[in-house]
PDB file of C-alpha atoms in Angstrom:
ATOM      1  CA  MET M 741     138.261   4.050-101.153  1.00 41.00           C
ATOM      2  CA  ALA M 742     139.662   5.807 -98.122  1.00 39.00           C
ATOM      3  CA  ILE M 743     137.809   5.401 -94.863  1.00 43.00           C
ATOM      4  CA  LYS M 744     135.503   8.304 -94.214  1.00 42.00           C
ATOM      5  CA  ARG M 745     134.070   9.401 -90.936  1.00 39.00           C
ATOM      6  CA  ALA M 746     131.807  11.986 -89.361  1.00 37.00           C
ATOM      7  CA  VAL M 747     133.537  13.896 -86.554  1.00 34.00           C
ATOM      8  CA  ILE M 748     132.968  17.145 -84.706  1.00 30.00           C
ATOM      9  CA  THR M 749     136.054  19.067 -83.640  1.00 30.00           C
ATOM     10  CA  ILE M 750     136.251  21.588 -80.804  1.00 26.00           C
ATOM     11  CA  ALA M 751     137.076  24.294 -83.346  1.00 29.00           C
ATOM     12  CA  ALA M 752     134.044  23.419 -85.419  1.00 31.00           C
ATOM     13  CA  ILE M 753     131.769  23.599 -82.407  1.00 27.00           C
ATOM     14  CA  SER M 754     133.014  27.057 -81.533  1.00 29.00           C
ATOM     15  CA  ALA M 755     132.431  28.264 -85.078  1.00 30.00           C
ATOM     16  CA  VAL M 756     128.744  27.422 -85.313  1.00 29.00           C
ATOM     17  CA  THR M 757     125.607  27.566 -83.267  1.00 29.00           C
ATOM     18  CA  VAL M 758     124.718  24.031 -82.274  1.00 30.00           C
ATOM     19  CA  VAL M 759     121.109  23.026 -81.715  1.00 30.00           C
ATOM     20  CA  THR M 760     120.375  22.318 -78.079  1.00 28.00           C
ATOM     21  CA  ALA M 761     118.352  19.169 -78.602  1.00 33.00           C
ATOM     22  CA  ALA M 762     120.337  15.973 -78.904  1.00 32.00           C
ATOM     23  CA  PRO M 763     120.054  14.064 -82.176  1.00 35.00           C
ATOM     24  CA  ALA M 764     117.533  11.253 -82.210  1.00 39.00           C
ATOM     25  CA  PHE M 765     119.144   7.847 -81.876  1.00 39.00           C
ATOM     26  CA  ALA M 766     117.604   4.426 -81.482  1.00 41.00           C
ATOM     27  CA  ASP M 767     119.027   0.915 -81.309  1.00 44.00           C
ATOM     28  CA  ASP M 768     122.038   1.151 -83.596  1.00 46.00           C
ATOM     29  CA  PRO M 769     123.411  -2.041 -85.229  1.00 49.00           C
ATOM     30  CA  ALA M 770     126.208  -2.389 -82.661  1.00 42.00           C
ATOM     31  CA  GLY M 771     123.760  -2.083 -79.788  1.00 42.00           C
ATOM     32  CA  GLN M 772     125.613   0.939 -78.444  1.00 36.00           C
ATOM     33  CA  THR M 773     122.630   3.268 -78.363  1.00 37.00           C
ATOM     34  CA  SER M 774     119.102   2.789 -77.086  1.00 38.00           C
ATOM     35  CA  VAL M 775     117.397   6.147 -76.927  1.00 46.00           C
ATOM     36  CA  THR M 776     113.879   6.981 -78.056  1.00 60.00           C
ATOM     37  CA  ASP M 777     113.492   9.054 -81.218  1.00 77.00           C
ATOM     38  CA  GLU M 778     112.644  12.280 -79.439  1.00 75.00           C
ATOM     39  CA  GLU M 779     111.058  14.054 -82.388  1.00 79.00           C
ATOM     40  CA  PHE M 780     108.250  11.478 -82.473  1.00 89.00           C
ATOM     41  CA  LYS M 781     105.732  12.125 -79.700  1.00 90.00           C
ATOM     42  CA  GLN M 782     104.676   8.930 -77.951  1.00 91.00           C
ATOM     43  CA  LEU M 783     101.632   8.962 -75.685  1.00 92.00           C
ATOM     44  CA  ALA M 784     102.100   7.639 -72.183  1.00 90.00           C
ATOM     45  CA  PRO M 785     100.049   4.579 -71.137  1.00 89.00           C
ATOM     46  CA  GLY M 786      96.481   5.699 -70.487  1.00 89.00           C
ATOM     47  CA  GLU M 787      97.044   9.128 -72.032  1.00 92.00           C
ATOM     48  CA  SER M 788      94.492  10.342 -74.560  1.00 93.00           C
ATOM     49  CA  LEU M 789      94.177  13.327 -76.848  1.00 95.00           C
ATOM     50  CA  SER M 790      92.020  16.309 -75.989  1.00 95.00           C
ATOM     51  CA  GLN M 791      89.324  17.204 -78.516  1.00 97.00           C
ATOM     52  CA  ASP M 792      91.373  20.162 -79.734  1.00 97.00           C
ATOM     53  CA  ALA M 793      94.447  17.976 -80.176  1.00 96.00           C
ATOM     54  CA  LEU M 794      92.385  15.293 -81.890  1.00 97.00           C
ATOM     55  CA  ASP M 795      90.938  17.784 -84.372  1.00 97.00           C
ATOM     56  CA  ARG M 796      94.363  19.295 -85.031  1.00 96.00           C
ATOM     57  CA  GLU M 797      96.047  15.942 -85.605  1.00 97.00           C
ATOM     58  CA  LEU M 798      93.266  14.593 -87.812  1.00 97.00           C
ATOM     59  CA  ALA M 799      93.707  17.658 -90.025  1.00 96.00           C
ATOM     60  CA  LEU M 800      97.385  16.744 -90.395  1.00 94.00           C
ATOM     61  CA  LEU M 801      96.687  13.067 -91.012  1.00 96.00           C
ATOM     62  CA  ASN M 802      94.010  13.804 -93.603  1.00 95.00           C
ATOM     63  CA  GLN M 803      96.112  16.095 -95.773  1.00 93.00           C
ATOM     64  CA  PRO M 804      95.738  14.995 -99.412  1.00 93.00           C
ATOM     65  CA  ALA M 805      98.828  13.396-100.908  1.00 90.00           C
ATOM     66  CA  PRO M 806     100.524  14.749-104.046  1.00 93.00           C
ATOM     67  CA  ALA M 807      99.615  12.913-107.233  1.00 95.00           C
ATOM     68  CA  PRO M 808     102.033  10.187-108.414  1.00 96.00           C
ATOM     69  CA  GLN M 809     105.046  11.527-110.311  1.00 95.00           C
ATOM     70  CA  PRO M 810     106.892   9.410-112.888  1.00 94.00           C
ATOM     71  CA  ILE M 811     110.599   8.631-112.527  1.00 93.00           C
ATOM     72  CA  ALA M 812     112.916   7.850-115.427  1.00 90.00           C
ATOM     73  CA  VAL M 813     114.846   4.620-114.892  1.00 86.00           C
ATOM     74  CA  SER M 814     118.079   6.635-114.982  1.00 88.00           C
ATOM     75  CA  ASP M 815     116.839   8.720-112.025  1.00 93.00           C
ATOM     76  CA  LEU M 816     115.616   5.890-109.800  1.00 93.00           C
ATOM     77  CA  PRO M 817     117.250   5.815-106.334  1.00 96.00           C
ATOM     78  CA  LEU M 818     118.993   2.506-107.096  1.00 93.00           C
ATOM     79  CA  ASN M 819     122.584   1.308-107.028  1.00 92.00           C
ATOM     80  CA  ALA M 820     124.559   1.227-110.267  1.00 89.00           C
ATOM     81  CA  GLU M 821     124.248  -2.531-110.747  1.00 87.00           C
ATOM     82  CA  ASP M 822     120.462  -2.618-110.430  1.00 86.00           C
ATOM     83  CA  LYS M 823     120.012   0.501-112.537  1.00 85.00           C
ATOM     84  CA  GLN M 824     122.185  -0.894-115.326  1.00 82.00           C
ATOM     85  CA  ALA M 825     120.215  -4.133-115.300  1.00 79.00           C
ATOM     86  CA  LEU M 826     116.912  -2.291-115.541  1.00 80.00           C
ATOM     87  CA  GLU M 827     118.148   0.001-118.305  1.00 76.00           C
ATOM     88  CA  SER M 828     119.163  -3.125-120.234  1.00 75.00           C
ATOM     89  CA  GLY M 829     115.679  -4.567-119.808  1.00 68.00           C
ATOM     90  CA  LYS M 830     116.953  -7.376-117.602  1.00 60.00           C
ATOM     91  CA  SER M 831     115.597  -8.659-114.340  1.00 53.00           C
ATOM     92  CA  VAL M 832     117.330  -7.803-111.107  1.00 55.00           C
ATOM     93  CA  ALA M 833     118.946 -10.427-108.875  1.00 45.00           C
ATOM     94  CA  GLY M 834     118.592 -13.122-111.537  1.00 41.00           C
ATOM     95  CA  TYR M 835     114.841 -13.597-111.396  1.00 38.00           C
ATOM     96  CA  ALA M 836     113.159 -14.907-114.499  1.00 37.00           C
ATOM     97  CA  PRO M 837     111.061 -12.274-116.324  1.00 39.00           C
ATOM     98  CA  GLU M 838     107.787 -14.069-115.611  1.00 37.00           C
ATOM     99  CA  LYS M 839     108.503 -13.948-111.866  1.00 37.00           C
ATOM    100  CA  VAL M 840     109.824 -10.451-111.420  1.00 38.00           C
ATOM    101  CA  LYS M 841     106.432  -8.800-110.951  1.00 41.00           C
ATOM    102  CA  ALA M 842     105.696 -10.951-107.935  1.00 41.00           C
ATOM    103  CA  ASP M 843     109.243 -10.573-106.678  1.00 44.00           C
ATOM    104  CA  GLY M 844     109.194  -6.826-107.165  1.00 47.00           C
ATOM    105  CA  SER M 845     112.553  -6.602-108.925  1.00 52.00           C
ATOM    106  CA  VAL M 846     111.626  -5.398-112.385  1.00 52.00           C
ATOM    107  CA  SER M 847     108.372  -3.809-111.234  1.00 71.00           C
ATOM    108  CA  ILE M 848     110.641  -1.186-109.709  1.00 82.00           C
ATOM    109  CA  ALA M 849     111.574  -0.074-113.225  1.00 81.00           C
ATOM    110  CA  ALA M 850     108.102   1.473-113.445  1.00 86.00           C
ATOM    111  CA  ALA M 851     108.249   2.959-109.942  1.00 92.00           C
ATOM    112  CA  ASP M 852     106.900   6.437-109.362  1.00 95.00           C
ATOM    113  CA  VAL M 853     107.083   9.026-106.600  1.00 97.00           C
ATOM    114  CA  TRP M 854     104.031   8.426-104.459  1.00 97.00           C
ATOM    115  CA  CYS M 855     103.201   7.994-100.788  1.00 98.00           C
ATOM    116  CA  GLY M 856      99.645   6.690-101.111  1.00 97.00           C
ATOM    117  CA  ASN M 857      97.320   8.158 -98.476  1.00 96.00           C
ATOM    118  CA  TRP M 858     100.351   9.573 -96.805  1.00 97.00           C
ATOM    119  CA  LEU M 859     101.512  11.116 -93.585  1.00 97.00           C
ATOM    120  CA  ALA M 860     103.373  14.217 -94.740  1.00 96.00           C
ATOM    121  CA  ASP M 861     105.580  14.554 -91.638  1.00 95.00           C
ATOM    122  CA  PRO M 862     105.671  11.718 -89.056  1.00 95.00           C
ATOM    123  CA  GLY M 863     107.614  13.880 -86.598  1.00 92.00           C
ATOM    124  CA  SER M 864     105.520  17.037 -86.622  1.00 91.00           C
ATOM    125  CA  GLY M 865     102.318  17.337 -84.663  1.00 91.00           C
ATOM    126  CA  VAL M 866     101.442  13.641 -84.608  1.00 95.00           C
ATOM    127  CA  SER M 867     101.014  11.638 -81.387  1.00 96.00           C
ATOM    128  CA  TRP M 868     101.753   7.928 -81.465  1.00 96.00           C
ATOM    129  CA  ALA M 869      99.657   5.448 -79.496  1.00 95.00           C
ATOM    130  CA  SER M 870     102.044   2.593 -80.333  1.00 94.00           C
ATOM    131  CA  GLY M 871     105.667   2.926 -81.417  1.00 90.00           C
ATOM    132  CA  PRO M 872     107.434   4.286 -83.269  1.00 93.00           C
ATOM    133  CA  SER M 873     109.626   1.203 -83.472  1.00 93.00           C
ATOM    134  CA  ALA M 874     111.833  -0.496 -86.034  1.00 95.00           C
ATOM    135  CA  ILE M 875     110.356  -2.723 -88.712  1.00 96.00           C
ATOM    136  CA  ALA M 876     112.256  -5.994 -88.322  1.00 96.00           C
ATOM    137  CA  GLY M 877     114.792  -6.750 -91.028  1.00 96.00           C
ATOM    138  CA  THR M 878     114.998  -3.246 -92.488  1.00 96.00           C
ATOM    139  CA  THR M 879     118.185  -1.951 -90.831  1.00 96.00           C
ATOM    140  CA  TYR M 880     121.004  -1.307 -93.320  1.00 95.00           C
ATOM    141  CA  THR M 881     124.515  -0.127 -92.430  1.00 93.00           C
ATOM    142  CA  SER M 882     126.297   1.942 -95.080  1.00 93.00           C
ATOM    143  CA  SER M 883     129.690   0.997 -96.519  1.00 89.00           C
ATOM    144  CA  TYR M 884     130.692   4.585 -95.696  1.00 85.00           C
ATOM    145  CA  THR M 885     133.221   3.470 -93.095  1.00 83.00           C
ATOM    146  CA  THR M 886     134.496   0.382 -91.295  1.00 80.00           C
ATOM    147  CA  VAL M 887     134.991   2.289 -88.031  1.00 82.00           C
ATOM    148  CA  PRO M 888     132.035   1.313 -85.789  1.00 80.00           C
ATOM    149  CA  GLU M 889     131.763   4.608 -83.924  1.00 79.00           C
ATOM    150  CA  TYR M 890     131.383   6.529 -87.177  1.00 81.00           C
ATOM    151  CA  GLU M 891     128.944   4.237 -88.943  1.00 86.00           C
ATOM    152  CA  ILE M 892     125.829   5.564 -90.636  1.00 91.00           C
ATOM    153  CA  TYR M 893     122.781   3.350 -90.902  1.00 93.00           C
ATOM    154  CA  TRP M 894     119.102   3.577 -91.718  1.00 95.00           C
ATOM    155  CA  ARG M 895     115.950   1.573 -91.253  1.00 96.00           C
ATOM    156  CA  SER M 896     112.189   1.736 -91.645  1.00 97.00           C
ATOM    157  CA  ASN M 897     110.136   2.537 -88.555  1.00 96.00           C
ATOM    158  CA  HIS M 898     106.410   2.281 -87.973  1.00 97.00           C
ATOM    159  CA  GLY M 899     103.867   3.496 -85.483  1.00 96.00           C
ATOM    160  CA  GLN M 900     100.136   3.727 -84.859  1.00 97.00           C
ATOM    161  CA  ALA M 901      98.793   7.278 -84.893  1.00 97.00           C
ATOM    162  CA  ALA M 902      96.659   8.029 -81.843  1.00 97.00           C
ATOM    163  CA  ALA M 903      94.137  10.201 -83.679  1.00 97.00           C
ATOM    164  CA  ASN M 904      93.017   7.685 -86.319  1.00 97.00           C
ATOM    165  CA  SER M 905      94.549   4.350 -85.168  1.00 97.00           C
ATOM    166  CA  VAL M 906      96.257   3.949 -88.572  1.00 98.00           C
ATOM    167  CA  TRP M 907      99.728   2.374 -88.792  1.00 98.00           C
ATOM    168  CA  TYR M 908     102.237   4.375 -90.835  1.00 98.00           C
ATOM    169  CA  GLY M 909     105.783   3.501 -91.872  1.00 98.00           C
ATOM    170  CA  TRP M 910     108.719   5.677 -92.914  1.00 98.00           C
ATOM    171  CA  SER M 911     112.509   5.479 -93.235  1.00 97.00           C
ATOM    172  CA  LYS M 912     115.088   7.235 -91.083  1.00 96.00           C
ATOM    173  CA  MET M 913     118.881   7.579 -91.247  1.00 95.00           C
ATOM    174  CA  TYR M 914     121.009   7.568 -88.082  1.00 92.00           C
ATOM    175  CA  PRO M 915     124.603   8.358 -87.169  1.00 88.00           C
ATOM    176  CA  THR M 916     126.186   5.951 -84.705  1.00 80.00           C
ATOM    177  CA  SER M 917     128.409   8.720 -83.337  1.00 77.00           C
ATOM    178  CA  ASP M 918     127.139  11.693 -81.345  1.00 70.00           C
ATOM    179  CA  ALA M 919     127.065  14.034 -84.336  1.00 70.00           C
ATOM    180  CA  PHE M 920     124.856  17.070 -84.892  1.00 70.00           C
ATOM    181  CA  TRP M 921     125.481  17.764 -88.568  1.00 68.00           C
ATOM    182  CA  THR M 922     126.322  15.450 -91.429  1.00 72.00           C
ATOM    183  CA  ASP M 923     129.845  14.978 -92.688  1.00 74.00           C
ATOM    184  CA  GLY M 924     130.308  15.905 -96.343  1.00 79.00           C
ATOM    185  CA  PRO M 925     127.353  16.446 -98.681  1.00 88.00           C
ATOM    186  CA  ALA M 926     123.737  16.477 -97.582  1.00 91.00           C
ATOM    187  CA  LYS M 927     122.437  12.958 -96.994  1.00 95.00           C
ATOM    188  CA  ARG M 928     119.343  11.497 -98.650  1.00 97.00           C
ATOM    189  CA  ILE M 929     116.658   9.113 -97.441  1.00 98.00           C
ATOM    190  CA  THR M 930     113.589   7.626 -99.100  1.00 98.00           C
ATOM    191  CA  THR M 931     111.168   4.768 -98.554  1.00 98.00           C
ATOM    192  CA  GLY M 932     110.768   2.204-101.293  1.00 96.00           C
ATOM    193  CA  TRP M 933     107.470   0.356-101.038  1.00 96.00           C
ATOM    194  CA  TRP M 934     105.363  -2.087-103.013  1.00 94.00           C
ATOM    195  CA  ASP M 935     101.596  -1.716-102.878  1.00 94.00           C
ATOM    196  CA  THR M 936      99.118  -4.572-102.619  1.00 93.00           C
ATOM    197  CA  SER M 937      98.991  -4.909-106.423  1.00 91.00           C
ATOM    198  CA  GLY M 938     102.778  -5.339-106.644  1.00 89.00           C
ATOM    199  CA  SER M 939     103.541  -1.881-108.064  1.00 91.00           C
ATOM    200  CA  ALA M 940     106.619  -0.098-106.710  1.00 93.00           C
ATOM    201  CA  HIS M 941     106.823   3.477-105.398  1.00 96.00           C
ATOM    202  CA  PHE M 942     109.231   5.788-103.618  1.00 97.00           C
ATOM    203  CA  CYS M 943     108.007   7.990-100.794  1.00 98.00           C
ATOM    204  CA  GLY M 944     110.476  10.778-100.128  1.00 98.00           C
ATOM    205  CA  TRP M 945     109.343  14.231 -99.081  1.00 96.00           C
ATOM    206  CA  GLY M 946     106.481  16.196-100.574  1.00 94.00           C
ATOM    207  CA  SER M 947     106.614  15.565-104.312  1.00 93.00           C
ATOM    208  CA  SER M 948     110.308  14.600-104.223  1.00 96.00           C
ATOM    209  CA  GLN M 949     111.553  11.035-104.488  1.00 97.00           C
ATOM    210  CA  TYR M 950     113.882  11.546-101.505  1.00 98.00           C
ATOM    211  CA  ARG M 951     114.540  13.924 -98.633  1.00 97.00           C
ATOM    212  CA  SER M 952     117.876  15.759 -98.300  1.00 95.00           C
ATOM    213  CA  PHE M 953     119.149  16.933 -94.926  1.00 92.00           C
ATOM    214  CA  GLY M 954     122.279  18.376 -93.362  1.00 87.00           C
ATOM    215  CA  PHE M 955     121.519  17.918 -89.658  1.00 81.00           C
ATOM    216  CA  TRP M 956     120.753  14.599 -87.992  1.00 80.00           C
ATOM    217  CA  ALA M 957     118.195  16.110 -85.632  1.00 72.00           C
ATOM    218  CA  ASP M 958     116.436  17.981 -88.403  1.00 64.00           C
ATOM    219  CA  GLY M 959     114.886  15.984 -91.211  1.00 77.00           C
ATOM    220  CA  SER M 960     116.666  12.636 -91.431  1.00 93.00           C
ATOM    221  CA  TYR M 961     113.418  10.767 -92.125  1.00 96.00           C
ATOM    222  CA  SER M 962     110.978  10.405 -95.024  1.00 97.00           C
ATOM    223  CA  ALA M 963     107.243  10.957 -95.212  1.00 97.00           C
ATOM    224  CA  GLY M 964     105.008   8.076 -94.116  1.00 98.00           C
ATOM    225  CA  ILE M 965     102.973   5.448 -95.955  1.00 98.00           C
ATOM    226  CA  ARG M 966     100.008   3.424 -94.702  1.00 98.00           C
ATOM    227  CA  ARG M 967     100.569  -0.163 -93.711  1.00 98.00           C
ATOM    228  CA  THR M 968      97.204  -1.189 -95.179  1.00 97.00           C
ATOM    229  CA  GLU M 969      98.375   0.002 -98.609  1.00 98.00           C
ATOM    230  CA  ALA M 970     101.790  -1.709 -98.648  1.00 97.00           C
ATOM    231  CA  ASP M 971     102.923  -5.327 -98.837  1.00 95.00           C
ATOM    232  CA  TYR M 972     106.678  -4.643 -98.774  1.00 95.00           C
ATOM    233  CA  ILE M 973     108.939  -1.848 -97.594  1.00 96.00           C
ATOM    234  CA  ARG M 974     112.644  -1.024 -98.026  1.00 96.00           C
ATOM    235  CA  PRO M 975     114.649   2.017 -96.875  1.00 97.00           C
ATOM    236  CA  HIS M 976     117.074   3.538 -99.393  1.00 97.00           C
ATOM    237  CA  GLY M 977     119.919   5.789 -98.244  1.00 97.00           C
ATOM    238  CA  TRP M 978     122.496   7.988 -99.974  1.00 97.00           C
ATOM    239  CA  VAL M 979     125.619   9.084 -98.096  1.00 94.00           C
ATOM    240  CA  ASP M 980     127.809  10.413-100.908  1.00 93.00           C
ATOM    241  CA  SER M 981     128.342  10.215-104.662  1.00 93.00           C
ATOM    242  CA  ASP M 982     131.071   7.579-104.331  1.00 93.00           C
ATOM    243  CA  LEU M 983     128.654   5.065-102.833  1.00 94.00           C
ATOM    244  CA  GLY M 984     125.445   6.246-104.451  1.00 96.00           C
ATOM    245  CA  TRP M 985     122.206   4.666-103.267  1.00 97.00           C
ATOM    246  CA  GLU M 986     122.500   1.758-100.834  1.00 96.00           C
ATOM    247  CA  TYR M 987     119.829  -0.634 -99.606  1.00 95.00           C
ATOM    248  CA  GLY M 988     119.196  -4.227 -98.609  1.00 94.00           C
ATOM    249  CA  SER M 989     116.328  -6.563 -99.381  1.00 91.00           C
ATOM    250  CA  ARG M 990     112.716  -5.530 -99.306  1.00 92.00           C
ATOM    251  CA  VAL M 991     110.819  -6.754 -96.258  1.00 94.00           C
ATOM    252  CA  MET M 992     107.228  -7.929 -95.946  1.00 95.00           C
ATOM    253  CA  TRP M 993     105.376  -5.483 -93.731  1.00 95.00           C
TER     254      TRP M 993
END
């Protein structure tokens, strides 16, 4: 497969209206970038919410989540190898059938679209008392390109909401290069998570199993799940149809 890359040419810039805010970067795999995710509001040390802000943010945090939606195995956001194994009734990654529920491999065959007691939009109207920061071990770099400056990667982040002190986690995709819009088709991001009973779910956006976006600074993250409701988390990303869904190992959270 030919190397692909995301670039912005001078001609392209002159042909469109570019958003003024820089895209949100944070700690890319090569260590080239270390900038706070600007769309997530972090309270300064000692800062507290006013009563009006507290009431407003609690209303956002307490929004009821959509009911679980089933997903056919053929539609799961999985790579071709794992999907074929599940469709054949086999375990994934060679685990014996009696162990796959604990491992989470085959339990994903029954996964649904659900975010638990969710946070609909982690980047809109929510103040963070701690974080957001990366969940260790969740960063995944796409096979999209071997050119470091054009890499695309994603990870799961988490933070503690100031209004209710609850920790939420979500997944976010990042470009390594200083790009405003995505190269090629709209990208997709979702959060795979396993609840405390071992059941698997995907938290995308609203009632959808994933979120699609065309601009890095506008919607490259999923909705949020509660840490108290999840044992494991794993970000899933989709860059194009050639690669399909990509992801690493699930991580205890």
